[in-house]
Structures are given as C-alpha cells and as structure tokens.
Short mmCIF file of C-alpha atoms in Angstrom, two decimals:
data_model
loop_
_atom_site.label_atom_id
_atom_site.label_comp_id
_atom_site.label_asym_id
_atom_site.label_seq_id
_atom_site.Cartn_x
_atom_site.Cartn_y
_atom_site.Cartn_z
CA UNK U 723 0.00 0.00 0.00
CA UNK U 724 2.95 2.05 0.67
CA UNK U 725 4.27 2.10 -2.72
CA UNK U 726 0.75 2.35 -4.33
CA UNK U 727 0.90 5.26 -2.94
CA UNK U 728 4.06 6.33 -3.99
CA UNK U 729 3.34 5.27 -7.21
CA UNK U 730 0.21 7.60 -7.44
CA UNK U 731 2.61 10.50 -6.10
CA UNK U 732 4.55 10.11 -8.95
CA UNK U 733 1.83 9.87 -11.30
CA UNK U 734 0.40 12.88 -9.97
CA UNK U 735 3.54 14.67 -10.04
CA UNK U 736 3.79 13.48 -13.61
CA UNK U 737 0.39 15.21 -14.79
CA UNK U 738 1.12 18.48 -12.93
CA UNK U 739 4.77 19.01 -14.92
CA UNK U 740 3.44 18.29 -18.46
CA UNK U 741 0.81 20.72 -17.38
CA UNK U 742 3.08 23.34 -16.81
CA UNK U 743 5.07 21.99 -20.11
CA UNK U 744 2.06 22.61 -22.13
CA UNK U 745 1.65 26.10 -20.37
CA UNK U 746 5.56 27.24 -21.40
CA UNK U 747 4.58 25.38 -25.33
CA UNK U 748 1.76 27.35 -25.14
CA UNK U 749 3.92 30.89 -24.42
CA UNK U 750 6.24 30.32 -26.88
CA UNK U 751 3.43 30.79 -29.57
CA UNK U 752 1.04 33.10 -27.16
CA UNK U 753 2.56 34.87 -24.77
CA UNK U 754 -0.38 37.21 -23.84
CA UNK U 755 -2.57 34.76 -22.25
CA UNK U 756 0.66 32.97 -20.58
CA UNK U 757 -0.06 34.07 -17.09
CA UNK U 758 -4.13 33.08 -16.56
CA UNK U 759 -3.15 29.50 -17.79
CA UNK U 760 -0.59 29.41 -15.35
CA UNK U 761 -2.66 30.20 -12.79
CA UNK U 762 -4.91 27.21 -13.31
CA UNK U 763 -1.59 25.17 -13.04
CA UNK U 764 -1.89 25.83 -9.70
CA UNK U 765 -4.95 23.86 -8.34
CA UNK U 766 -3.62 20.61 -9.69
CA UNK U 767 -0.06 21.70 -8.08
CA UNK U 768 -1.95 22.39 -4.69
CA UNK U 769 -3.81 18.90 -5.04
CA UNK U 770 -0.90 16.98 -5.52
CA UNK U 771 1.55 18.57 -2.53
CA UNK U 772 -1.75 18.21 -0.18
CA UNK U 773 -2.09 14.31 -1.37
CA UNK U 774 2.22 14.40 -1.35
CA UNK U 775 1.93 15.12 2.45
CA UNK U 776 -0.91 12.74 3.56
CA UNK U 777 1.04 10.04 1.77
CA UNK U 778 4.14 11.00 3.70
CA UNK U 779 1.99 11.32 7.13
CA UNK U 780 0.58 7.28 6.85
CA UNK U 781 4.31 5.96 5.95
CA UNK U 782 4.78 3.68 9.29
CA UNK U 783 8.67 3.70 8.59
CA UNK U 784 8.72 7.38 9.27
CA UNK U 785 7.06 7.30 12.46
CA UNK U 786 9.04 9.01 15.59
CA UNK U 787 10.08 5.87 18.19
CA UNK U 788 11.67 6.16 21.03
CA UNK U 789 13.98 3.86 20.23
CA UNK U 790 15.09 5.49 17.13
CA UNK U 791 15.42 8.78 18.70
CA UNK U 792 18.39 7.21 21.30
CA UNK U 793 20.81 7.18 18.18
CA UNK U 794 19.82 10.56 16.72
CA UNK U 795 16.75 10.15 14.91
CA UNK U 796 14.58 12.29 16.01
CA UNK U 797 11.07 13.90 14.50
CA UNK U 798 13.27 16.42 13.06
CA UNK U 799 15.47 13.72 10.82
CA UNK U 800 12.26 11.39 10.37
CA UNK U 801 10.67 14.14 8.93
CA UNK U 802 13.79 15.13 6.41
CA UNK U 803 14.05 10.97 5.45
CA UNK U 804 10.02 11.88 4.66
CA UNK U 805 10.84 14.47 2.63
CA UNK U 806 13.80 13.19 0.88
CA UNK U 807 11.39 10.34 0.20
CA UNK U 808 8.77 12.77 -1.29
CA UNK U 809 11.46 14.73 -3.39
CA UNK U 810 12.47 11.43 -4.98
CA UNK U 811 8.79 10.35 -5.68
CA UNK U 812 8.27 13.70 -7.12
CA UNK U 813 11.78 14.34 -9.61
CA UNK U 814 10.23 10.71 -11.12
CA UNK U 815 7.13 11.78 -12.21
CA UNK U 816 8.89 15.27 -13.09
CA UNK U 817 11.48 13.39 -15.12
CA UNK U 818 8.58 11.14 -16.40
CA UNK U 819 6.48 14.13 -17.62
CA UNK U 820 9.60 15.74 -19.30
CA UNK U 821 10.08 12.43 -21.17
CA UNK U 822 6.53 12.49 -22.48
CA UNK U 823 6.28 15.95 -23.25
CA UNK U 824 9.64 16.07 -25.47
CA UNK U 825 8.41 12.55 -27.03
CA UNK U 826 4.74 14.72 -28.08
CA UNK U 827 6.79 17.36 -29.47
CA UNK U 828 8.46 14.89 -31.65
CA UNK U 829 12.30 15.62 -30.19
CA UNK U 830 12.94 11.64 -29.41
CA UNK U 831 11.36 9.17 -32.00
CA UNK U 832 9.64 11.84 -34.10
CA UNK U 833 6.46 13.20 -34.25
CA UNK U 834 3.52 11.29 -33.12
CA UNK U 835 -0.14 11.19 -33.31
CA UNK U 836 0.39 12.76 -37.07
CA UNK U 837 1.33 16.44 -35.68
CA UNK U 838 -1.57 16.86 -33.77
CA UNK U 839 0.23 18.27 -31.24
CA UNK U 840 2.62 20.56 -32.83
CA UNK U 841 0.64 23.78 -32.20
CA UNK U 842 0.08 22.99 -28.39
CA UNK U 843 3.92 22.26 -27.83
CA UNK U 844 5.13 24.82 -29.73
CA UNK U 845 7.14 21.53 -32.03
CA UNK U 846 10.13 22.69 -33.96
CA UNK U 847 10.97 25.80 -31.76
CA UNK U 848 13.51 25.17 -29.07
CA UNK U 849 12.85 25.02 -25.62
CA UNK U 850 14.05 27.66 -22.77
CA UNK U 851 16.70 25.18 -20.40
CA UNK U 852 16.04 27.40 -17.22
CA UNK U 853 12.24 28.11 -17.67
CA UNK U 854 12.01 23.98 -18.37
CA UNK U 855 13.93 23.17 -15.18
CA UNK U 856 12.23 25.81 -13.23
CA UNK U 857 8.83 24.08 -14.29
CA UNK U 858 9.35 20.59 -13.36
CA UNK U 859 11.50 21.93 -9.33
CA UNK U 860 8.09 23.61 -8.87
CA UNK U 861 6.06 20.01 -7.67
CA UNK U 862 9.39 18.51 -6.16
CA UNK U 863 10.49 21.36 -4.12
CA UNK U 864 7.18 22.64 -2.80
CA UNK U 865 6.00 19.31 -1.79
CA UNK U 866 9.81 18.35 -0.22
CA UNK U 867 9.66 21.57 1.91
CA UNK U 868 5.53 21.37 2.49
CA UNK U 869 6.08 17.63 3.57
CA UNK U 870 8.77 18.70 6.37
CA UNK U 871 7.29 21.40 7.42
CA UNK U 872 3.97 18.98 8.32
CA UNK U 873 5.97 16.32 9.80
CA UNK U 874 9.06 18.20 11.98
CA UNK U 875 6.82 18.55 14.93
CA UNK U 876 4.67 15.55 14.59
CA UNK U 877 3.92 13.41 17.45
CA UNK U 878 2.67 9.68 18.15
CA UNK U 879 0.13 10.29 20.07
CA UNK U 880 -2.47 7.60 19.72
CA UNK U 881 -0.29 5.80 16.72
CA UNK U 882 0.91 3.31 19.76
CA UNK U 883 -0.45 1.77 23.13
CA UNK U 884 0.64 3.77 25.89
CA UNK U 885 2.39 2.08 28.79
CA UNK U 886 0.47 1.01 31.51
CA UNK U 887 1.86 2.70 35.01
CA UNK U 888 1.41 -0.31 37.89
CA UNK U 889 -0.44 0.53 40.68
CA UNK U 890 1.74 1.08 43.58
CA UNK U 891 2.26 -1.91 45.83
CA UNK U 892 1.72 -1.98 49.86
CA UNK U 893 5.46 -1.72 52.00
CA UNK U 894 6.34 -5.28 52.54
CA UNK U 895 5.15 -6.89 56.26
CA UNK U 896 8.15 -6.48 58.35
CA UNK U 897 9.60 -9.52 60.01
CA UNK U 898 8.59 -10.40 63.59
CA UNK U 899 10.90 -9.82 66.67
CA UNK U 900 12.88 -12.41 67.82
CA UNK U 901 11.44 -12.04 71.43
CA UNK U 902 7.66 -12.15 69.52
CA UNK U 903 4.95 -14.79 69.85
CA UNK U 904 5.89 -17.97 67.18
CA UNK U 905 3.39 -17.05 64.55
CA UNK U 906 1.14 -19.99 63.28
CA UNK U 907 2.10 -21.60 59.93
CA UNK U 908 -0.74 -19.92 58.02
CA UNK U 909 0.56 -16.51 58.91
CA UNK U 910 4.24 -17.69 57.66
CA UNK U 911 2.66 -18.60 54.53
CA UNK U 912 0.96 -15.73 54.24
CA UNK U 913 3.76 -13.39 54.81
CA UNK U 914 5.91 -15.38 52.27
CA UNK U 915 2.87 -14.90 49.86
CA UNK U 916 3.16 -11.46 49.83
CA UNK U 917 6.93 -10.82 49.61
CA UNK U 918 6.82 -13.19 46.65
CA UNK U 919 4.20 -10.58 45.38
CA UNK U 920 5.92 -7.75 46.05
CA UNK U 921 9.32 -9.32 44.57
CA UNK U 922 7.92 -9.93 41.09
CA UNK U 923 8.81 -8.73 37.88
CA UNK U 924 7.93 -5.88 36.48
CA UNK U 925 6.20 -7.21 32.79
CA UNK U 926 3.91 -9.49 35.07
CA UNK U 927 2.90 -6.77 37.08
CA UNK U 928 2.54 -4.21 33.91
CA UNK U 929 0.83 -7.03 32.29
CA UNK U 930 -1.99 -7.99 34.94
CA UNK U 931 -2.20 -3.91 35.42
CA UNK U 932 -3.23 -3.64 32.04
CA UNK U 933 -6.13 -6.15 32.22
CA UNK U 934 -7.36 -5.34 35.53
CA UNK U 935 -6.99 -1.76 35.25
CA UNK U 936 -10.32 0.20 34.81
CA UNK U 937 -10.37 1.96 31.25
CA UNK U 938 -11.20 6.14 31.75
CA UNK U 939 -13.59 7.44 29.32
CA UNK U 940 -11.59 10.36 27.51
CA UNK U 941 -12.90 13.59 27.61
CA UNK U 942 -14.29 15.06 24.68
CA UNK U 943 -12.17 16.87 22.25
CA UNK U 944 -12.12 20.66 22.31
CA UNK U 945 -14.10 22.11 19.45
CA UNK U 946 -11.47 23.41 16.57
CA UNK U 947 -11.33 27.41 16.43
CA UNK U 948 -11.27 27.49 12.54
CA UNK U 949 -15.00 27.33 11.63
CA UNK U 950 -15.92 31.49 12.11
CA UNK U 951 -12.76 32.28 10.39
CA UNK U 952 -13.70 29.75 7.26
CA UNK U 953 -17.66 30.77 6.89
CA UNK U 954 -16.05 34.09 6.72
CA UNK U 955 -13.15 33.25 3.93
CA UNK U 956 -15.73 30.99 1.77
CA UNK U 957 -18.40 34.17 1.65
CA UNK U 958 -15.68 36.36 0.44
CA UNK U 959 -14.32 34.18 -2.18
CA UNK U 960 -17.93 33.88 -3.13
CA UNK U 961 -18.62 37.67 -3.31
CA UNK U 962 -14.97 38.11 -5.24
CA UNK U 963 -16.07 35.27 -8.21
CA UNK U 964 -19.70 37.65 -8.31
CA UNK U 965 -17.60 40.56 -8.20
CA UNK U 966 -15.42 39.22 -10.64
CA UNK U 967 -17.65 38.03 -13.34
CA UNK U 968 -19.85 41.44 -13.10
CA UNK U 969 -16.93 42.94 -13.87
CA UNK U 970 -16.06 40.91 -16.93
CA UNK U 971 -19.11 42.03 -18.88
CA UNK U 972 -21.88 41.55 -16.96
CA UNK U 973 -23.27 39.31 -19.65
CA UNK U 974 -23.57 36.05 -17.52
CA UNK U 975 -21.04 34.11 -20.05
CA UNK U 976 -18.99 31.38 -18.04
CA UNK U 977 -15.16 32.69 -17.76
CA UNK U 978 -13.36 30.18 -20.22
CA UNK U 979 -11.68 27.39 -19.10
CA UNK U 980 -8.10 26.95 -19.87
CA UNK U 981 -8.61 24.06 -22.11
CA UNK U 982 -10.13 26.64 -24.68
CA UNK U 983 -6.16 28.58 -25.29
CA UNK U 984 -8.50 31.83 -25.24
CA UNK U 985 -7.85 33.25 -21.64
CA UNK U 986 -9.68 33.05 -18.29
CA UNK U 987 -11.03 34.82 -15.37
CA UNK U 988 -8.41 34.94 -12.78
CA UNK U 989 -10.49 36.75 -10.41
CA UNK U 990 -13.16 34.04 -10.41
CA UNK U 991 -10.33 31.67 -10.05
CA UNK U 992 -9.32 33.74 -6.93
CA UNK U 993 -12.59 33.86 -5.33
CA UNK U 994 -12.71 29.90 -5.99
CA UNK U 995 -9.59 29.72 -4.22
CA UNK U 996 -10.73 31.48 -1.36
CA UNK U 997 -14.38 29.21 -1.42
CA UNK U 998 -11.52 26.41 -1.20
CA UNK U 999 -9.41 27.72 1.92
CA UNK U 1000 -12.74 28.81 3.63
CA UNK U 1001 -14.17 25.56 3.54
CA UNK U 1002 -11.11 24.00 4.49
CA UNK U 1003 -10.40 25.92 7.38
CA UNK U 1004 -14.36 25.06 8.46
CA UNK U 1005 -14.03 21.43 7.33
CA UNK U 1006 -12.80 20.69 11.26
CA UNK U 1007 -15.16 22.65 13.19
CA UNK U 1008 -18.14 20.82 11.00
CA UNK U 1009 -16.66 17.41 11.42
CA UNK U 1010 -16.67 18.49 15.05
CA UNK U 1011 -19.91 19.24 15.35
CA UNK U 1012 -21.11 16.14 13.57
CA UNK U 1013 -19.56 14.35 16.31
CA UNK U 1014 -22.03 17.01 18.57
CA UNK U 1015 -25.00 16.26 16.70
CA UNK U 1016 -24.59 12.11 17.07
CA UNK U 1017 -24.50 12.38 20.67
CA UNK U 1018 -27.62 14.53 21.30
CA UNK U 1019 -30.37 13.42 22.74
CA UNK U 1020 -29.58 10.62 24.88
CA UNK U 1021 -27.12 8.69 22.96
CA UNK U 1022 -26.33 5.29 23.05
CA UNK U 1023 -23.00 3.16 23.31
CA UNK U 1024 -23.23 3.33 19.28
CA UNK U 1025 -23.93 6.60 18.73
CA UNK U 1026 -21.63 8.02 21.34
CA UNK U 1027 -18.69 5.81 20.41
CA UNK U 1028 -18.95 7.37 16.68
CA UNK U 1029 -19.97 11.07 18.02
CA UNK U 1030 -16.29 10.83 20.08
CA UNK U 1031 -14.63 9.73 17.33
CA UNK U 1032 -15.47 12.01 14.85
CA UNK U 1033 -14.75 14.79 17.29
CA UNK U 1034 -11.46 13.52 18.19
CA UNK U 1035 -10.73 13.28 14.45
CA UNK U 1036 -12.28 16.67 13.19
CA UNK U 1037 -8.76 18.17 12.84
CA UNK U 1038 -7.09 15.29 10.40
CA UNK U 1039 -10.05 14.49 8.32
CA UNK U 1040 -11.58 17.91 8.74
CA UNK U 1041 -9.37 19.81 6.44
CA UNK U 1042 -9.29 17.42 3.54
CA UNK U 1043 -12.93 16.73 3.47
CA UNK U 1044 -13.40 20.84 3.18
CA UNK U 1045 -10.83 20.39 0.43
CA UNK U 1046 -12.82 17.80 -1.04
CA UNK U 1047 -16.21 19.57 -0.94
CA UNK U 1048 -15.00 22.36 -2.82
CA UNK U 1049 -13.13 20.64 -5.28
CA UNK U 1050 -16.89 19.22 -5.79
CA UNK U 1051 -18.80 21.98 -5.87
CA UNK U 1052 -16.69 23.58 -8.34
CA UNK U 1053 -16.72 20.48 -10.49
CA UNK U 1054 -20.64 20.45 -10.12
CA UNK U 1055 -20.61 24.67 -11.23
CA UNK U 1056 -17.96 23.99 -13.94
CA UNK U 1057 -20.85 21.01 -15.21
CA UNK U 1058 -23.52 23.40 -15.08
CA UNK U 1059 -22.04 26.40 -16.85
CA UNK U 1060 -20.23 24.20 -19.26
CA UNK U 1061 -23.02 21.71 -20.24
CA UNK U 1062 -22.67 18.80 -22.87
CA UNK U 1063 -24.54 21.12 -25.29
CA UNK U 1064 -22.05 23.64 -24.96
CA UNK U 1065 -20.21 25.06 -28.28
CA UNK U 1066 -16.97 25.21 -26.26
CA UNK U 1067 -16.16 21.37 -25.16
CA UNK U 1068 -13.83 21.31 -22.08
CA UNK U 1069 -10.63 20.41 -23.79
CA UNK U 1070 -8.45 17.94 -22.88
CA UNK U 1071 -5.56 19.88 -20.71
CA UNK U 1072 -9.02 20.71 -18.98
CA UNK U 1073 -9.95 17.58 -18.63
CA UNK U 1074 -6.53 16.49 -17.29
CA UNK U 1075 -6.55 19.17 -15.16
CA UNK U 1076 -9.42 18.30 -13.47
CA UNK U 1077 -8.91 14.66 -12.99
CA UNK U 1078 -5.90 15.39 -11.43
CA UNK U 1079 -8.02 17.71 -8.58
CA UNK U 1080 -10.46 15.64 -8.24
CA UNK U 1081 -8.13 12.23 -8.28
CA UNK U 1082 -5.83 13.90 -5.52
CA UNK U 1083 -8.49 15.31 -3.30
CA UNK U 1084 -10.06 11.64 -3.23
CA UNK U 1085 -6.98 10.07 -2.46
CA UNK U 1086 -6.01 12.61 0.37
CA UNK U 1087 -9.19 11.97 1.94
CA UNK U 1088 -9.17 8.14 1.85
CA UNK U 1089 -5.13 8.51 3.02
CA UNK U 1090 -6.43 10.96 5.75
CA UNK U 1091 -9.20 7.96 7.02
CA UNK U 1092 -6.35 5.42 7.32
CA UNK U 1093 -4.04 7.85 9.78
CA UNK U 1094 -6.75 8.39 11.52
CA UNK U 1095 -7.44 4.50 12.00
CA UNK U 1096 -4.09 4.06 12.61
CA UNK U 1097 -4.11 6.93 15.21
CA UNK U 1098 -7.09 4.66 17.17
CA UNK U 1099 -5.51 1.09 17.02
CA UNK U 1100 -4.93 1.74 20.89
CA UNK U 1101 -8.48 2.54 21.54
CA UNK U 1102 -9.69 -0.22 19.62
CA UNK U 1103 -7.39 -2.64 21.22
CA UNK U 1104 -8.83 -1.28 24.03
CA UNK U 1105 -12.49 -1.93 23.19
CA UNK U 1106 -11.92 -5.81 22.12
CA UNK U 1107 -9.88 -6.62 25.53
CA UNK U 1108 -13.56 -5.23 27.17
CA UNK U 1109 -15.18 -7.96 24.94
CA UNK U 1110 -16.85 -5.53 22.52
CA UNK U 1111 -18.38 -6.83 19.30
CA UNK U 1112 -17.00 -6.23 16.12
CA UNK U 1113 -19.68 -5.57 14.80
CA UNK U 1114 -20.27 -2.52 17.52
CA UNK U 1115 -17.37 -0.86 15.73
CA UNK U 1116 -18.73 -1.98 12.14
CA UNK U 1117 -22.13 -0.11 13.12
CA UNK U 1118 -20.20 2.88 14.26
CA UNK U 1119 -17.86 3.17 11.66
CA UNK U 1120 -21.10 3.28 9.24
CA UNK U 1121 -22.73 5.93 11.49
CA UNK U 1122 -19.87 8.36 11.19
CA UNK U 1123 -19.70 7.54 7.49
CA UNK U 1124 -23.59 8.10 7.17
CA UNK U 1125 -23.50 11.64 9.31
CA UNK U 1126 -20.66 13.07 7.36
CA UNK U 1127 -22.38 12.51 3.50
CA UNK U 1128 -25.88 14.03 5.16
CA UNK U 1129 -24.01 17.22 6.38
CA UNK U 1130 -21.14 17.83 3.79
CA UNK U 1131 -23.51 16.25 0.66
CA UNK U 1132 -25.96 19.63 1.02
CA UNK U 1133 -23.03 21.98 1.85
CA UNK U 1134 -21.25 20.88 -1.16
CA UNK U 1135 -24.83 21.41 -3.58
CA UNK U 1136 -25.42 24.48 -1.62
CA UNK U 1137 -21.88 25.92 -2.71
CA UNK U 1138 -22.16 24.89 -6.02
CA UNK U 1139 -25.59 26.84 -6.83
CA UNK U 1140 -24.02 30.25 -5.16
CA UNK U 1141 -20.94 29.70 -7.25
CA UNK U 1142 -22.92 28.86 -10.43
CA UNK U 1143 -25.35 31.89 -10.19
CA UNK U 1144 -23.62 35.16 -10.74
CA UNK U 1145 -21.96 33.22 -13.67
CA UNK U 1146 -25.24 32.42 -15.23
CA UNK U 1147 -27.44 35.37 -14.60
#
C-alpha cells in the first residue's frame, strides 16, 4: 500500500509538470494569455503537494520511536528521510512528464499522433533550459519543503499503546521480633505470599495492570477554532467570483476554461480559491460538530462511540474533506455552466486538469481515514480486551460515514448553486 501510494505520487507529479510543459509550449506561440493558464496550473499543483503530504503522514517507517530517537533520529530527521522520500517520488514523475512531453513534441522518435500536437507544444521551436527546469523543481520542491514542514513537529500520540503505570504496591510486612509470639504456619505462609508478590517482575505486574486496570472514558475533544474564520473566507471568495464576473461584462457568459487557449477569469479563479481555503479551514469545526449532533439526545454506546470519534478526528479528516467539498462543488458549477450542449467542449488539458483535482483530493481523503485509524488502534485494542463486538465498531464506523455525507452532501450542492449563479445570470 505504501508504494501504491508512492506510485500515485509520482503519477500525480507526472500530470502536474506536463501541465506546466504545455503552459511554457503554449507561451512560446502566445505569450499574452501565458499568465491566466498558469494560474490554473496551480490547483492541480496544490492537489498533488496536499495528497504528497498525507502520503508522507501514513508511511509507518517514518514514524518518531523512542527507540530510534536514542541514536539521533529524532522527529526532526524522520521528517527530512520523509521528505527526501517525497522529493524522490516527485523528480520521477517530473522526469517522467519531461520524457513524455519532449516525445509529443516529436524531439525523441519523431512526431507522433500525425502532428496533432505541434501547435500545443510549440514543435520545432527550441525550448528555454532554465524556464524547463524551473517548471518541473516547482512540484518537487514545494512538496519536499511542504512535507517537512507537516511532519518536523509531529507526534505519536495515539499511533501506539501507551504504557500502563502499575499501581503502587503496599510496603512489605516487616519480620517479627525475635522475642515475639511464634506465629502460626498460616501466617508464615501468608507473609511469604506477599513478599513473593511484592518481589515480582515488572512485565507481570505491567501485564496484569493492564487487564485489571479500569479503562477512563476520555474527555471530549475541544471544538477546533477554525470554523468562524472559514464561513467568513468561503463568503468572500464567493462575493470576489460575483464581483469578478460582473466585472467581466456583466453578460452572464462562463469565464473560459483553460482548455479553450482563449484566456480566463483569474479573479473568479481567486474567489474559488478562497471558497476552497474557507471551507477548508471550516471542514474541522463541522466534522466536530457532527460528532455534537450524534450524541444529542440521549445517545447510546453506538452513537456516542462514533460522536467521540469524529470529534477527536475533526482536525485530520476535517481539512481534507473541506478540500474535497469544494473541489466538488466547483466540479458540479464547472458542469452546469459548461453543459454537454455547450459550443466550447472542455478540452483535454481541462480535462486532465481536473482529474488530477479531483483524483488527488479523493486520495487525500481516503489517506487521511487510514491515519486516523491508525491513530485509534490503541483505543480499539482497548475496546476488544472489554469484549466488545466487532460488529459494535462496524455499526459505528457506518454511522460516522452516514452523518458526514448528510451534512457535507448539502453543503457541497449548496456551494455549487451560489458559485454557479452570478456566472449564469
């Protein structure tokens, strides 16, 4: 699973630099509309450093152990072996790209696909060395620093089970006088009961400890401080894309996509920018609250099992499923602008584009799931020494599943109609 994921990294990475390839083909020949299409190069480059680092964040041979940090290996130099690791997933699917993109423009074997391509690669004009190089660092570099900057101060809280303290053990009996009473044989066995107990070792004392030992209830998370600040952001990228396509015209015709090589709205790609850190930023405090809403009115042992759960993972999952439902909700305003009837099709850098967003943001979110169930094996090891039921964890597993599509299903639908209408009106 590790290397899958690697492997989609790379692939990723790949996509992103023959974007940015076809962007510098495409200046050679246009250089007015150069910057918008750039621009747009950056959503798939965002998509891929955020999937880069939750790839990086689930890689078990990266974890911080205590062990590990007795010869110098530390979060610090875990972190820089997790982003040297990123770096080299990332040059591969730069080098990859590069390789593709130079075989399109007919530079290796000649030119394939009968020229179709010449005019989009800008075939048979040479290629800038520095602004080439430049292009394919930008995925590698960002994601290598992005990657250690996430994981320098990471912890493992949760990721193993925590050592169980033993309870502390009564002074041993001291032995009678020499002038005392003879004590009966019962009492000498019991006395030599004891110091036996006392003199045991530690594991079998740890060990019985950690069965007998009653389990304490945490208490709930605290609610993440994000969500006023991201209801805020999201409405002001949403008033910037109406601002912005007002002031394009006001003729309510959809910005062009990038696949079209005839410019595009970079304010409404701002405003959908800001719609995207908005909802990220709120992503936590709604996952949080889902956890508040499955635990009202009276809960039971299903119900409150997910409701703690999802609040004590609002903060990893939060963010990527805000990520996720704007990625969405664009793709669902982007649908209805751009219908199948449309005179302009999509084009197929669009189209690359856009399955690169919408494959990342997936993929971080299903990566994002598995750290969190990795940061709960303890609790759930917990839970099965107690003798509960798998299928009690099945059930609530498909409760927190079920509570998160009914509350972040309308949200997405809702953003997608107030992004849609001051493009179509």
């Amino acid at each position: 699973m590790v290397l899958l994921r690697r492997l989609l990294v790379a692939a990723a990475s790949a996509g992103v630099g023959f974007l940015l390839l076809c962007t510098l083909g495409w200046a050679l020949d246009h250089p007015a509309g150069s910057q918008s299409r750039l621009l747009w190069c950056l959503i798939p480059l965002a998509a891929t450093v955020q999937f880069a680092v939750a790839t990086a964040r689930t890689d078990q041979s990266t974890l911080p152990r205590s062990g590990l940090s007795a010869v110098g290996l530390g979060p610090s130099r875990l972190a820089a072996l997790a982003a040297s690791s990123t770096a080299v997933t990332c040059t591969l699917g730069s080098a990859v790209a590069l390789l593709f993109f130079l075989h399109l423009r007919g530079d290796l074997t000649g030119m394939p696909f009968d020229g179709d391509a010449a005019k989009l690669l800008a075939a048979g004009r040479p290629l800038p060395l520095g602004a080439v190089l430049t292009l394919l660092a930008a995925v590698p570099v960002v994601a290598t620093v992005t990657t250690w900057l996430a994981l320098r101060t990471r912890t493992t809280t949760g990721l193993r089970p925590a050592p169980v303290r033993a309870p502390a053990r009564p002074a041993v009996a001291a032995a009678p006088a020499a002038d005392a009473d003879p004590a009966s044989d019962q009492a000498l066995e019991t006395a030599a009961a004891e110091n036996a107990d006392a003199t045991r070792a530690p594991d079998t004392v740890v060990e019985e400890a950690r069965v007998v030992a009653p389990v304490r209830v945490p208490d709930p998370a605290p609610a993440p401080a994000g969500l006023p600040w991201g209801v805020a952001i999201a409405a002001a990228g949403l008033a910037v894309e109406t601002y912005a396509s007002r002031g394009g015209g006001g003729t309510g015709t959809p910005p062009p996509l990038p696949g079209h090589f005839d410019g595009s709205s970079a304010g409404v790609l701002a405003g959908w920018a800001l719609t995207a850190i908005g909802l990220a930023l709120a992503g936590p405090g709604i996952t949080h609250l889902c956890g508040l809403l499955l635990q009202a009115m009276r809960p039971g042992a299903v119900r409150l099992l997910a409701g703690r759960t999802l609040m004590a993972e609002a903060r990893p999952i939060g963010r990527p499923l805000g990520v996720l439902c704007a990625v969405v909700s664009g793709a669902f305003a982007a649908a209805s602008l751009y219908g199948p009837g449309d005179e302009r099709p999509f084009g197929a850098l669009t189209g690359l584009g856009a399955t690169l967003v919408i494959g990342c943001t997936a993929a971080t979110v299903l990566t994002a799931f598995l750290e969190a169930r990795q940061a709960r094996f303890a609790t759930t090891e917990s839970l099965y020494r107690l003798g509960a039921p798998a299928t009690l964890l099945r059930t609530a597993a498909a409760v927190r599943a079920t509570t998160i599509l009914v509350v972040f299903a309308p949200l997405t639908w809702a953003v997608a109609a107030l992004a849609a209408i001051p493009l179509t009106t």
